[in-house]
Coordinates of C-alpha atoms and ligand atoms in Angstrom, one line a residue:
Chain A
M1 CA 56.9 -4.5 0.2
H2 CA 59.1 -2.3 2.4
I3 CA 59.4 1.3 1.2
V4 CA 61.7 3.9 2.7
V5 CA 60.8 7.6 2.1
C6 CA 63.5 10.2 2.7
V7 CA 62.0 13.3 4.2
K8 CA 63.8 16.4 4.9
Q9 CA 62.7 18.7 7.7
I10 CA 63.3 22.3 6.8
P11 CA 62.7 25.9 8.1
D12 CA 59.4 27.3 7.0
P13 CA 60.1 28.4 3.4
A14 CA 57.6 31.3 3.8
V15 CA 60.1 32.9 6.2
P16 CA 62.9 34.7 4.4
G17 CA 66.1 32.6 4.7
E18 CA 69.2 33.8 6.6
L19 CA 72.7 32.6 7.0
N20 CA 74.6 32.2 10.3
P21 CA 78.0 33.9 10.7
D22 CA 79.7 30.6 9.8
H23 CA 77.7 30.7 6.5
T24 CA 75.5 27.7 7.4
L25 CA 71.7 28.1 6.9
K26 CA 69.9 29.4 10.0
R27 CA 67.6 26.6 11.2
E28 CA 66.1 28.2 14.3
G29 CA 62.7 27.4 15.5
K30 CA 60.5 24.5 14.5
L31 CA 61.3 22.7 11.3
I32 CA 58.6 21.4 9.1
L33 CA 58.2 18.6 6.5
D34 CA 59.5 19.7 3.2
E35 CA 56.4 19.9 1.0
S36 CA 58.4 18.3 -1.8
D37 CA 58.7 15.2 0.3
S38 CA 55.0 15.0 1.0
Y39 CA 54.7 13.6 -2.5
G40 CA 57.1 10.8 -1.8
V41 CA 55.2 9.9 1.4
E42 CA 51.9 9.8 -0.5
M43 CA 53.4 7.8 -3.3
A44 CA 54.8 5.3 -0.9
L45 CA 51.5 4.9 0.9
Q46 CA 49.7 4.4 -2.5
L47 CA 52.4 1.9 -3.8
A48 CA 52.3 -0.1 -0.6
D49 CA 48.5 -0.3 -0.9
A50 CA 48.6 -1.3 -4.5
A51 CA 51.1 -4.0 -3.6
G52 CA 48.6 -5.4 -1.1
G53 CA 50.2 -4.0 1.9
G54 CA 53.6 -3.2 3.2
D55 CA 55.7 -1.0 5.5
V56 CA 56.6 2.6 4.9
T57 CA 59.6 3.7 6.9
L58 CA 60.7 7.4 7.0
V59 CA 64.4 8.4 7.1
S60 CA 65.4 11.9 8.1
M61 CA 68.6 13.7 9.0
A62 CA 68.0 16.9 10.9
P63 CA 69.6 18.9 13.8
N64 CA 68.4 19.0 17.4
D65 CA 66.4 15.7 17.4
E66 CA 63.8 17.5 15.3
V67 CA 60.7 15.4 14.8
S68 CA 57.9 17.9 13.9
G69 CA 58.1 17.2 10.2
L70 CA 58.4 13.4 10.8
R71 CA 55.2 13.5 12.9
T72 CA 53.4 15.1 9.9
A73 CA 54.6 12.3 7.6
L74 CA 53.7 9.7 10.3
A75 CA 50.3 11.2 10.6
M76 CA 49.8 10.8 6.9
G77 CA 50.2 7.0 7.4
A78 CA 53.9 6.0 7.5
A79 CA 54.6 3.3 10.1
K80 CA 57.9 4.3 11.7
A81 CA 60.9 6.6 11.3
I82 CA 64.7 6.6 11.6
L83 CA 66.1 10.0 12.7
V84 CA 69.7 10.9 12.5
S85 CA 70.6 14.0 14.6
D86 CA 74.3 14.5 15.3
D87 CA 76.4 17.6 15.8
A88 CA 79.1 16.0 13.6
L89 CA 76.7 16.6 10.7
K90 CA 76.5 20.3 10.9
G91 CA 77.1 21.8 7.5
A92 CA 77.1 18.3 5.9
D93 CA 77.4 18.4 2.1
A94 CA 75.1 16.3 -0.2
L95 CA 77.5 13.3 -0.3
T96 CA 77.7 13.2 3.5
T97 CA 74.0 13.4 3.8
S98 CA 73.7 10.6 1.2
K99 CA 76.1 8.4 3.2
V100 CA 73.9 8.8 6.3
I101 CA 70.8 8.1 4.4
A102 CA 72.3 5.0 2.7
K103 CA 73.3 3.6 6.1
C104 CA 69.7 4.3 7.4
V105 CA 68.3 2.3 4.4
E106 CA 70.6 -0.6 5.4
R107 CA 69.5 -0.2 9.0
A108 CA 65.8 -0.3 8.0
G109 CA 66.5 -3.7 6.5
G110 CA 64.9 -5.6 3.6
V111 CA 64.1 -2.4 1.7
D112 CA 62.6 -2.8 -1.8
L113 CA 62.3 0.9 -2.8
V114 CA 63.6 4.2 -1.6
L115 CA 61.6 7.3 -2.6
T116 CA 62.9 10.9 -2.4
A117 CA 62.0 14.2 -4.0
T118 CA 64.0 15.5 -6.9
E119 CA 65.5 18.3 -4.8
S120 CA 64.9 19.8 -1.4
T121 CA 63.3 23.2 -1.0
D122 CA 66.0 24.7 1.2
G123 CA 69.2 23.2 -0.2
Y124 CA 68.2 22.0 -3.7
T125 CA 71.5 20.3 -4.3
G126 CA 69.5 17.8 -6.3
T127 CA 72.0 15.0 -6.1
V128 CA 71.1 13.1 -3.0
P129 CA 68.7 10.6 -4.7
A130 CA 71.3 9.3 -7.2
Q131 CA 74.2 9.6 -4.7
V132 CA 72.2 7.3 -2.2
A133 CA 71.6 4.9 -5.1
A134 CA 75.2 4.8 -6.0
L135 CA 76.3 4.3 -2.4
L136 CA 73.9 1.4 -2.1
G137 CA 74.9 0.0 -5.5
W138 CA 71.3 0.2 -6.7
P139 CA 69.8 1.6 -9.9
S140 CA 68.4 5.1 -9.6
L141 CA 65.3 6.3 -11.6
T142 CA 65.3 10.1 -11.2
F143 CA 62.7 12.8 -12.1
A144 CA 59.8 10.3 -12.0
K145 CA 56.4 11.9 -12.8
H146 CA 54.6 8.6 -12.8
V147 CA 55.6 5.5 -10.8
E148 CA 54.3 1.9 -10.9
L149 CA 55.6 -1.3 -9.3
G150 CA 55.2 -4.7 -10.9
D151 CA 57.2 -7.9 -11.9
G152 CA 59.8 -7.0 -9.2
K153 CA 60.5 -3.7 -11.1
A154 CA 60.0 0.0 -10.7
K155 CA 58.5 1.5 -13.8
V156 CA 58.6 5.2 -14.2
Q157 CA 58.0 8.0 -16.6
R158 CA 61.2 10.0 -16.3
Q159 CA 61.0 13.7 -17.1
T160 CA 63.4 14.8 -20.0
E161 CA 64.1 18.0 -21.8
A162 CA 62.0 16.8 -24.7
G163 CA 59.1 15.1 -22.9
F164 CA 59.5 11.9 -20.9
D165 CA 61.2 8.5 -21.1
Q166 CA 59.6 5.2 -20.0
V167 CA 62.3 3.7 -17.8
E168 CA 62.4 0.7 -15.6
A169 CA 64.8 -1.0 -13.2
P170 CA 64.6 -4.2 -11.0
L171 CA 64.1 -3.6 -7.3
P172 CA 65.6 -2.7 -5.0
A173 CA 66.0 0.8 -6.5
V174 CA 65.9 4.5 -5.7
V175 CA 63.2 6.7 -7.3
S176 CA 63.0 10.4 -7.1
V177 CA 59.6 11.9 -7.7
T178 CA 58.7 15.3 -9.0
A179 CA 56.2 17.6 -7.3
G180 CA 52.6 17.0 -8.3
V181 CA 53.0 13.3 -9.1
V182 CA 50.2 12.5 -6.6
E183 CA 48.0 14.6 -4.4
P184 CA 49.4 14.3 -0.8
R185 CA 46.6 13.5 1.7
Y186 CA 45.9 15.7 4.7
P187 CA 46.6 13.9 8.0
S188 CA 43.3 13.0 9.7
F189 CA 42.7 13.7 13.3
K190 CA 43.0 10.0 14.0
G191 CA 46.3 9.9 12.0
I192 CA 47.7 12.8 14.0
M193 CA 46.8 11.1 17.3
A194 CA 48.3 7.8 16.2
A195 CA 51.5 9.5 15.0
K196 CA 52.3 10.5 18.5
N197 CA 52.9 6.9 19.4
K198 CA 54.7 5.7 16.3
P199 CA 58.3 4.6 16.8
V200 CA 61.1 7.0 15.9
D201 CA 64.5 5.3 16.0
Q202 CA 66.9 8.1 17.0
V203 CA 70.5 7.3 16.0
K204 CA 73.9 9.0 15.9
T205 CA 76.5 8.6 13.1
G206 CA 78.5 6.2 15.3
D207 CA 75.4 3.9 15.5
L208 CA 75.4 3.8 11.7
G209 CA 79.1 2.8 11.6
L210 CA 80.1 6.1 10.0
S211 CA 83.5 7.3 11.1
P212 CA 84.2 11.1 11.4
D213 CA 86.5 11.2 8.4
A214 CA 83.8 9.9 6.2
L215 CA 81.7 12.9 7.1
V216 CA 84.1 15.7 6.0
S217 CA 82.6 18.1 3.5
H218 CA 85.4 19.1 1.2
Q219 CA 84.0 22.5 0.3
N220 CA 84.4 25.9 1.9
I221 CA 82.3 29.1 1.6
T222 CA 84.7 31.9 0.7
Q223 CA 82.4 34.8 0.2
V224 CA 78.8 35.9 0.6
E225 CA 77.4 39.1 -0.8
A226 CA 74.1 40.6 -1.8
A227 CA 73.2 40.2 -5.4
P228 CA 72.9 43.5 -7.4
A229 CA 69.2 44.3 -7.0
R230 CA 67.0 44.7 -10.1
E231 CA 65.3 48.1 -10.0
A232 CA 61.5 48.3 -10.5
G233 CA 60.7 50.4 -13.5
E234 CA 57.5 52.1 -14.5
K235 CA 54.2 50.9 -13.1
I236 CA 50.8 51.9 -14.5
E237 CA 47.2 51.1 -13.6
D238 CA 45.1 49.8 -16.5
D239 CA 42.5 52.3 -17.3
G240 CA 41.5 50.4 -20.5
A241 CA 44.4 51.8 -22.5
A242 CA 47.4 50.3 -20.8
F243 CA 47.9 48.0 -23.8
E244 CA 49.0 51.1 -25.8
R245 CA 51.9 51.7 -23.3
V246 CA 52.8 48.0 -23.7
V247 CA 52.9 48.3 -27.5
A248 CA 55.0 51.4 -27.3
F249 CA 57.4 49.5 -25.0
L250 CA 57.6 46.7 -27.4
D251 CA 58.4 49.2 -30.1
E252 CA 61.2 50.7 -28.1
L253 CA 62.7 47.2 -27.7
K254 CA 62.2 46.6 -31.4
V255 CA 60.6 43.2 -30.8
I256 CA 57.7 44.1 -33.1
Chain B
M1 CA 94.6 23.1 -15.1
K2 CA 92.8 20.3 -17.1
I3 CA 89.0 20.7 -17.2
W4 CA 86.6 18.1 -18.6
V5 CA 83.1 18.9 -19.7
Y6 CA 80.4 16.3 -19.6
A7 CA 78.8 16.9 -23.0
E8 CA 75.2 16.3 -23.9
S9 CA 73.2 16.4 -27.1
E10 CA 69.8 16.7 -28.6
G11 CA 69.7 14.6 -31.7
D12 CA 72.9 15.5 -33.7
K13 CA 73.4 18.8 -31.9
A14 CA 75.4 19.4 -28.8
T15 CA 73.2 21.2 -26.2
T16 CA 73.8 24.9 -25.8
A17 CA 74.6 24.3 -22.1
T18 CA 77.4 22.0 -23.2
L19 CA 78.9 24.7 -25.5
E20 CA 78.6 27.3 -22.7
L21 CA 80.6 25.1 -20.4
L22 CA 83.3 24.4 -23.0
T23 CA 83.6 28.2 -23.7
K24 CA 84.1 28.9 -20.0
A25 CA 86.5 26.0 -19.6
R26 CA 88.6 27.4 -22.4
E27 CA 89.0 30.6 -20.5
L28 CA 89.9 28.9 -17.2
A29 CA 92.1 26.0 -18.3
D30 CA 95.0 25.2 -20.7
T31 CA 93.6 21.8 -21.5
V32 CA 89.9 21.3 -22.2
E33 CA 88.5 17.9 -23.0
A34 CA 85.0 16.4 -23.2
V35 CA 83.2 13.2 -22.3
Y36 CA 80.2 12.4 -24.6
I37 CA 77.9 9.5 -23.9
G38 CA 75.9 8.4 -27.0
S39 CA 76.1 6.5 -30.3
N40 CA 76.7 9.6 -32.5
A41 CA 80.1 10.9 -31.2
A42 CA 81.2 11.4 -34.8
A43 CA 78.5 14.0 -35.3
I44 CA 78.9 15.7 -32.0
A45 CA 82.7 15.8 -31.6
P46 CA 83.4 18.5 -34.3
Q47 CA 81.0 20.8 -32.5
L48 CA 82.7 20.2 -29.2
G49 CA 86.1 20.7 -30.9
E50 CA 85.0 24.0 -32.3
H51 CA 84.1 25.1 -28.8
G52 CA 87.4 24.1 -27.3
A53 CA 87.6 20.4 -26.6
A54 CA 90.9 18.9 -27.8
K55 CA 89.7 15.3 -27.1
V56 CA 86.3 13.7 -26.8
F57 CA 86.2 10.6 -24.8
T58 CA 83.1 8.6 -25.7
A59 CA 81.0 5.5 -25.0
D60 CA 77.6 4.3 -26.1
Q61 CA 75.2 3.7 -23.3
G62 CA 72.9 1.5 -25.3
D63 CA 69.5 1.4 -23.6
S64 CA 71.0 2.4 -20.2
L65 CA 70.5 5.9 -18.7
A66 CA 73.1 8.2 -20.3
G67 CA 74.1 9.9 -17.0
V68 CA 74.4 6.7 -15.0
Y69 CA 76.5 5.0 -17.7
G70 CA 78.5 8.2 -18.2
A71 CA 79.5 8.2 -14.5
A72 CA 80.8 4.6 -14.9
A73 CA 82.6 5.5 -18.1
I74 CA 84.3 8.5 -16.5
A75 CA 85.2 6.5 -13.3
S76 CA 87.0 3.9 -15.5
I77 CA 89.4 6.4 -17.0
V78 CA 89.6 9.3 -14.5
E79 CA 92.7 8.0 -12.7
A80 CA 94.7 7.6 -15.8
E81 CA 93.6 10.9 -17.4
A82 CA 93.6 12.9 -14.1
P83 CA 91.4 15.9 -14.9
D84 CA 91.5 18.6 -12.3
A85 CA 87.9 19.4 -12.6
I86 CA 84.8 18.0 -14.3
L87 CA 81.9 20.3 -15.3
F88 CA 78.3 19.2 -15.8
A89 CA 75.3 21.0 -16.9
Q90 CA 72.5 21.3 -14.4
S91 CA 70.3 19.0 -16.6
Y92 CA 68.5 15.7 -15.9
D93 CA 71.4 13.6 -17.2
G94 CA 74.0 15.9 -16.0
R95 CA 72.7 15.6 -12.5
D96 CA 72.5 11.8 -12.7
A97 CA 76.1 11.7 -13.9
I98 CA 77.6 14.1 -11.3
A99 CA 75.7 12.3 -8.5
H100 CA 76.8 8.8 -9.4
L101 CA 80.3 9.8 -10.1
S102 CA 80.5 11.7 -6.8
A103 CA 79.6 8.6 -4.8
K104 CA 81.9 6.4 -6.9
L105 CA 85.0 8.7 -6.4
D106 CA 84.0 9.9 -3.0
R107 CA 84.2 13.6 -4.0
T108 CA 82.0 16.5 -2.9
V109 CA 79.9 18.3 -5.5
L110 CA 78.8 21.9 -6.0
T111 CA 75.6 22.3 -7.9
N112 CA 73.4 25.1 -9.2
G113 CA 76.5 27.1 -10.1
T114 CA 76.1 30.3 -12.0
S115 CA 79.8 31.4 -12.1
L116 CA 83.2 29.7 -12.0
A117 CA 86.7 31.0 -11.1
V118 CA 90.1 29.4 -11.1
D119 CA 93.1 30.7 -9.2
G120 CA 96.1 28.4 -9.4
D121 CA 94.9 25.1 -8.1
T122 CA 91.7 26.5 -6.5
M123 CA 88.3 26.4 -8.1
T124 CA 85.4 28.5 -6.8
V125 CA 81.8 28.0 -7.8
G126 CA 79.3 30.9 -7.4
T127 CA 75.6 30.2 -6.6
A128 CA 72.6 32.4 -6.0
I129 CA 70.5 31.6 -3.0
F130 CA 67.3 33.0 -1.4
G131 CA 65.7 33.4 -4.8
G132 CA 68.8 35.1 -6.2
N133 CA 69.1 37.8 -3.6
T134 CA 72.4 36.5 -2.1
L135 CA 75.5 35.3 -4.0
V136 CA 77.7 32.7 -2.4
D137 CA 81.1 31.6 -3.5
T138 CA 82.3 28.1 -2.5
A139 CA 85.7 26.7 -3.0
F140 CA 86.7 23.0 -3.2
D141 CA 89.2 22.1 -0.6
G142 CA 89.5 18.3 -1.0
P143 CA 91.2 16.0 -3.5
K144 CA 90.6 16.4 -7.2
P145 CA 88.8 16.1 -9.5
Y146 CA 86.5 18.9 -8.5
M147 CA 83.0 18.4 -9.7
A148 CA 80.5 21.1 -10.3
A149 CA 77.0 21.3 -12.0
I150 CA 76.4 24.7 -13.7
R151 CA 73.0 26.2 -14.6
P152 CA 72.4 26.7 -18.3
K153 CA 72.7 30.3 -19.5
S154 CA 75.4 31.1 -16.9
F155 CA 78.0 31.7 -19.7
A156 CA 77.9 32.7 -23.3
A157 CA 78.7 30.0 -25.9
E158 CA 81.3 31.0 -28.5
P159 CA 83.2 28.9 -30.9
G160 CA 87.0 29.2 -30.5
G161 CA 88.0 28.1 -34.0
A162 CA 90.1 25.2 -32.7
A163 CA 90.9 22.2 -34.8
A164 CA 88.9 19.0 -34.9
A165 CA 88.7 17.1 -31.6
E166 CA 90.3 13.6 -31.4
V167 CA 87.7 11.0 -30.5
V168 CA 88.8 8.5 -27.9
P169 CA 86.5 5.5 -27.1
I170 CA 86.1 4.4 -23.5
A171 CA 86.0 0.6 -23.3
G172 CA 85.8 -0.3 -19.7
A173 CA 82.7 1.2 -18.2
E174 CA 81.2 -1.0 -15.5
P175 CA 77.9 0.5 -14.3
G176 CA 77.0 -2.6 -12.2
R177 CA 73.4 -2.7 -10.9
A178 CA 73.0 1.0 -11.6
G179 CA 73.2 0.0 -15.3
E180 CA 70.1 -2.2 -14.9
A181 CA 67.9 0.9 -15.3
K182 CA 66.7 0.7 -18.9
V183 CA 65.1 3.2 -21.2
L184 CA 62.2 1.4 -23.0
E185 CA 60.6 4.2 -24.9
R186 CA 61.1 7.9 -25.5
H187 CA 58.2 10.4 -25.7
V188 CA 58.8 13.7 -27.4
E189 CA 56.3 16.4 -26.7
E190 CA 55.3 18.6 -29.7
R191 CA 56.8 22.1 -29.7
E192 CA 56.2 24.9 -32.1
G193 CA 58.3 28.0 -32.5
P194 CA 61.6 28.6 -30.7
K195 CA 62.9 26.8 -27.7
L196 CA 62.0 28.3 -24.4
E197 CA 65.7 28.7 -23.3
E198 CA 66.7 30.2 -26.6
A199 CA 63.8 32.5 -27.5
T200 CA 64.3 36.3 -27.7
V201 CA 60.9 36.8 -26.2
V202 CA 59.3 34.6 -23.6
V203 CA 55.6 35.0 -22.5
S204 CA 54.7 33.1 -19.4
G205 CA 51.3 32.5 -17.7
G206 CA 50.5 31.8 -14.1
R207 CA 47.6 31.0 -12.0
G208 CA 46.2 34.5 -12.7
I209 CA 45.1 33.4 -16.2
G210 CA 42.3 31.6 -14.5
A211 CA 41.9 28.3 -16.4
A212 CA 43.8 25.9 -18.6
E213 CA 41.8 26.9 -21.7
N214 CA 42.9 30.5 -21.4
Y215 CA 46.6 29.5 -21.9
A216 CA 46.4 29.2 -25.7
P217 CA 44.4 32.4 -26.5
L218 CA 46.3 34.6 -24.0
V219 CA 49.8 33.2 -23.5
E220 CA 50.6 31.2 -26.7
E221 CA 48.9 33.7 -28.9
L222 CA 50.9 36.6 -27.6
A223 CA 54.1 34.5 -27.7
N224 CA 53.4 33.6 -31.4
L225 CA 52.8 37.2 -32.3
L226 CA 56.2 38.2 -30.8
H227 CA 57.9 35.2 -32.4
G228 CA 58.7 34.0 -28.9
A229 CA 58.2 30.9 -26.7
S230 CA 55.5 30.3 -24.1
G231 CA 56.4 29.5 -20.5
A232 CA 54.6 29.0 -17.2
S233 CA 54.8 29.2 -13.4
R234 CA 55.0 26.0 -11.5
A235 CA 51.4 26.6 -10.2
I236 CA 49.9 25.9 -13.6
V237 CA 52.3 23.1 -14.4
D238 CA 51.4 21.3 -11.1
A239 CA 47.7 22.0 -11.9
G240 CA 48.2 20.1 -15.2
W241 CA 47.3 23.1 -17.4
V242 CA 50.6 22.9 -19.3
P243 CA 53.5 20.4 -19.5
Y244 CA 56.5 20.6 -17.2
S245 CA 58.8 21.5 -20.1
K246 CA 57.3 25.0 -20.0
Q247 CA 58.1 25.6 -16.3
V248 CA 60.4 28.6 -15.6
G249 CA 62.2 28.8 -12.3
Q250 CA 64.3 27.1 -9.7
T251 CA 62.9 23.7 -10.6
G252 CA 62.3 24.5 -14.2
K253 CA 64.2 26.3 -16.9
V254 CA 66.3 29.4 -16.5
V255 CA 65.6 31.9 -19.3
K256 CA 67.4 35.2 -20.2
P257 CA 65.5 36.5 -23.1
K258 CA 65.6 40.1 -24.4
L259 CA 62.0 40.4 -23.1
Y260 CA 60.1 38.4 -20.5
I261 CA 56.3 38.9 -20.2
A262 CA 54.7 37.6 -17.0
L263 CA 50.9 37.3 -17.1
G264 CA 49.1 36.6 -13.9
I265 CA 52.3 35.5 -12.1
S266 CA 52.8 36.6 -8.5
G267 CA 56.6 36.5 -8.6
A268 CA 57.6 33.9 -6.0
T269 CA 61.4 33.8 -5.4
Q270 CA 61.5 30.3 -7.0
H271 CA 59.9 31.7 -10.2
M272 CA 62.0 34.9 -10.3
V273 CA 65.3 32.9 -10.0
G274 CA 64.5 31.6 -13.4
M275 CA 63.7 34.9 -15.2
K276 CA 65.3 37.7 -13.3
G277 CA 68.3 37.8 -15.6
S278 CA 66.0 38.8 -18.6
D279 CA 67.1 42.1 -20.3
N280 CA 63.6 43.5 -20.0
I281 CA 60.5 42.4 -18.0
I282 CA 56.9 43.3 -18.4
A283 CA 54.4 42.1 -15.8
V284 CA 50.6 42.2 -15.9
N285 CA 49.0 41.4 -12.5
K286 CA 45.8 42.7 -11.0
D287 CA 47.4 42.9 -7.5
G288 CA 49.5 46.1 -7.4
E289 CA 51.5 44.6 -4.5
A290 CA 52.6 41.5 -6.3
P291 CA 56.3 40.9 -5.9
I292 CA 56.8 40.5 -9.7
F293 CA 56.5 44.3 -10.0
S294 CA 59.7 44.7 -8.0
V295 CA 61.6 43.4 -11.0
A296 CA 59.4 44.7 -13.8
D297 CA 60.6 47.4 -16.2
L298 CA 57.0 47.9 -17.2
G299 CA 54.3 46.9 -14.7
V300 CA 50.7 46.9 -15.6
V301 CA 48.3 46.7 -12.7
G302 CA 45.3 45.2 -14.4
D303 CA 43.3 42.1 -15.4
V304 CA 45.0 39.8 -17.9
H305 CA 41.6 39.1 -19.5
K306 CA 41.2 42.8 -20.3
V307 CA 44.8 43.9 -21.1
V308 CA 46.1 40.9 -23.1
P309 CA 43.2 40.6 -25.6
K310 CA 43.5 44.3 -26.5
L311 CA 47.3 44.0 -26.8
I312 CA 46.9 41.0 -29.1
E313 CA 44.4 42.9 -31.2
A314 CA 46.6 45.9 -31.5
L315 CA 49.6 43.7 -32.5
K316 CA 47.5 41.9 -35.1
A317 CA 46.2 45.2 -36.5
R318 CA 49.8 46.3 -37.1
G319 CA 50.3 43.0 -39.0
Ligands
FAD401 C1 61.1 23.8 -3.9 C2 60.2 24.7 -4.7 C3 60.5 24.9 -6.0 C4 59.7 25.7 -6.8 N1 60.1 25.9 -8.1 C5 59.3 26.7 -8.9 C6 59.7 27.0 -10.2 O1 60.6 26.4 -10.8 N2 58.9 27.9 -10.9 C7 57.8 28.5 -10.4 O2 57.2 29.3 -11.1 N3 57.5 28.2 -9.1 C8 58.2 27.4 -8.4 N4 57.8 27.1 -7.1 C9 56.4 27.6 -6.7 C10 56.4 29.1 -6.2 O3 56.7 29.1 -4.9 C11 55.0 29.6 -6.4 O4 54.1 28.8 -5.7 C12 54.5 29.7 -7.9 O5 55.5 30.3 -8.7 C13 53.3 30.5 -8.0 O6 52.8 30.5 -9.3 P1 51.8 31.7 -9.8 O7 52.5 33.0 -9.7 O8 51.3 31.3 -11.1 O9 50.6 31.6 -8.8 P2 50.1 32.5 -7.6 O10 51.2 32.8 -6.6 O11 48.9 32.0 -7.1 O12 49.9 33.9 -8.3 C14 48.8 34.2 -9.2 C15 48.9 35.7 -9.5 O13 47.9 36.0 -10.5 C16 47.4 37.3 -10.1 N5 46.0 37.3 -10.8 C17 44.9 36.6 -10.4 N6 43.9 36.8 -11.3 C18 44.4 37.7 -12.2 C19 43.9 38.4 -13.3 N7 42.6 38.2 -13.8 N8 44.7 39.2 -14.0 C20 45.9 39.5 -13.6 N9 46.5 38.9 -12.6 C21 45.8 38.0 -11.9 C22 47.3 37.3 -8.6 O14 47.3 38.6 -8.2 C23 48.6 36.6 -8.3 O15 49.7 37.5 -8.1 C24 58.6 26.3 -6.3 C25 58.3 26.1 -4.9 C26 59.1 25.3 -4.2 C27 58.7 25.1 -2.7
AMP402 N1 68.6 15.7 5.5 C1 67.8 14.9 4.8 N2 67.0 14.0 5.4 C2 66.2 13.2 4.6 N3 66.1 13.3 3.3 C3 66.9 14.1 2.7 C4 67.8 15.0 3.4 N4 68.5 15.8 2.4 C5 68.0 15.4 1.2 N5 67.0 14.4 1.4 C6 66.3 13.8 0.3 O1 66.9 14.0 -1.0 C7 66.1 14.9 -1.8 C8 67.0 15.8 -2.6 O2 67.7 16.6 -1.7 P1 68.9 17.5 -2.2 O3 69.8 16.7 -3.1 O4 69.5 18.1 -1.0 O5 68.3 18.6 -3.1 C9 65.2 15.6 -0.8 O6 64.1 16.1 -1.4 C10 64.9 14.5 0.2 O7 63.9 13.6 -0.3

């Protein structure tokens, strides 16, 4: 069983985001593992275990040869990583990112399953998983809140508006997992030490056979402006009778 | 400009998000057509026609995933029909469809749109980033068709009184291996009262309600009394207190009710992006510094276990 987990390395979401003058997202300082992808890493480790062993390879595309987030995922237990860091990818759109990831999956070789999150915390385009599947020509099972492997198939509970669908597809396939599907483990001290020596295959787009014209993002930011702020209204401390003010407010709105 | 809308349904009703997109497309383009994937096009097409679709291209996905099959269906006719743009709802199947189609046609996508503009041959999609604090407009600058996914509730849905839509079957969809994903069974979760996205009043609970068993007597009870729907922050969805279908926010539903009541919710940007557009907001939180108060029209600094039961009692007393 060979499982690839896509892991995005992102600026700390606790720090308020900012844009560069060229409208790209500021990515200064250390990047960290997107928490949404920690579920994919954990899921991969559990599925490999359940399958009686297997390799878990990480794939990440990030600027400046960033490895901090990859080290976190390696410390959780992944065996190795492929990192694509290339100035040609600055401002890449979701399709370009997916082309890079699909090539990395081919480079990893003999892959049975690709796991991703449903959307990244900083970009949340939310299309990368299915775009990667389509580029590889594989089935995609998106929004999985439960995943099992068996009989050469991935079997998932796929989130729907109404509840969930039981969906399955033969491997190899791409599965995107929702947050909370599994409880991501904390890296152990031993894991953290071991991660320092795990192999990270650092590649450029040229190494993946991607030509510059395959990497053009056909979109252009034309305007950025502050959203009209919503004003805070009245604020009261509950002295035991605040509910009366709430009832009066509901009356004003005519919802009761 | 010719705009296509990827139409979706729930049972025999087109989704509100679909009708919103058709209404907006009508304003932007002289030709509006829809693509509907499902076995009941006959029931859905009149609703799409009423909202502006002149034609409804359709195919039945059988037990395949609708979005994946839909992408293959669109790919098979897109060259001949040459739409300038294709709009999708930011929904589960909408996202599958736009993603697969994007890779098939080698076209960029813009997602999470909340506004749309057309100027001549240019299409611009507006999105809100940083928890809705910053608005960004992005224009397509490559070959057509332009493809965008738009968040529900971005536009109003209004019938246009048009004639019945012509139904055109699509025969040549070839989903390939992607079509090997099969739906074996559908589970529908029980829901009482109005839908979360359509309710006039939404009452949501967060981690501050303390425990799963407090959700029914505090959140659901208040929602019922106000003839509203109950929602939740992601914290209590991830904790397994309530199903995901109740989640409000960036990765959940966007709601714009007349009144939103947040009980024990801190007001993380990812939550606020899903409810900031409400007409009125009431927040109850014991921490006077909670960010939710920055958007609340009425903020009560207090304990939900004290304020809410009294409120419920008062509402019941009024009958
Ligand atoms: C990529 C990504 C996507 C996300 N998407 C979403 C999303 O769609 N929706 C969403 O909601 N979140 C989302 N989140 C999570 C979000 O960042 C917050 O973690 C979450 O909204 C917090 O939920 P909460 O307010 O219930 O919990 P907390 O932040 O823990 O807040 C609990 C609040 O309850 C108050 N409280 C405690 N006890 C009481 C009491 N007795 N009475 C009154 N008040 C009390 C506290 O003061 C506190 O303010 C997302 C996060 C990421 C990274
Ligand atoms: N640069 C990247 N490197 C690795 N994985 C990525 C990258 N971008 C997106 N992904 C994966 O695709 C998922 C969806 O991303 P997005 O479509 O950008 O919201 C993420 O949660 C990751 O699992």
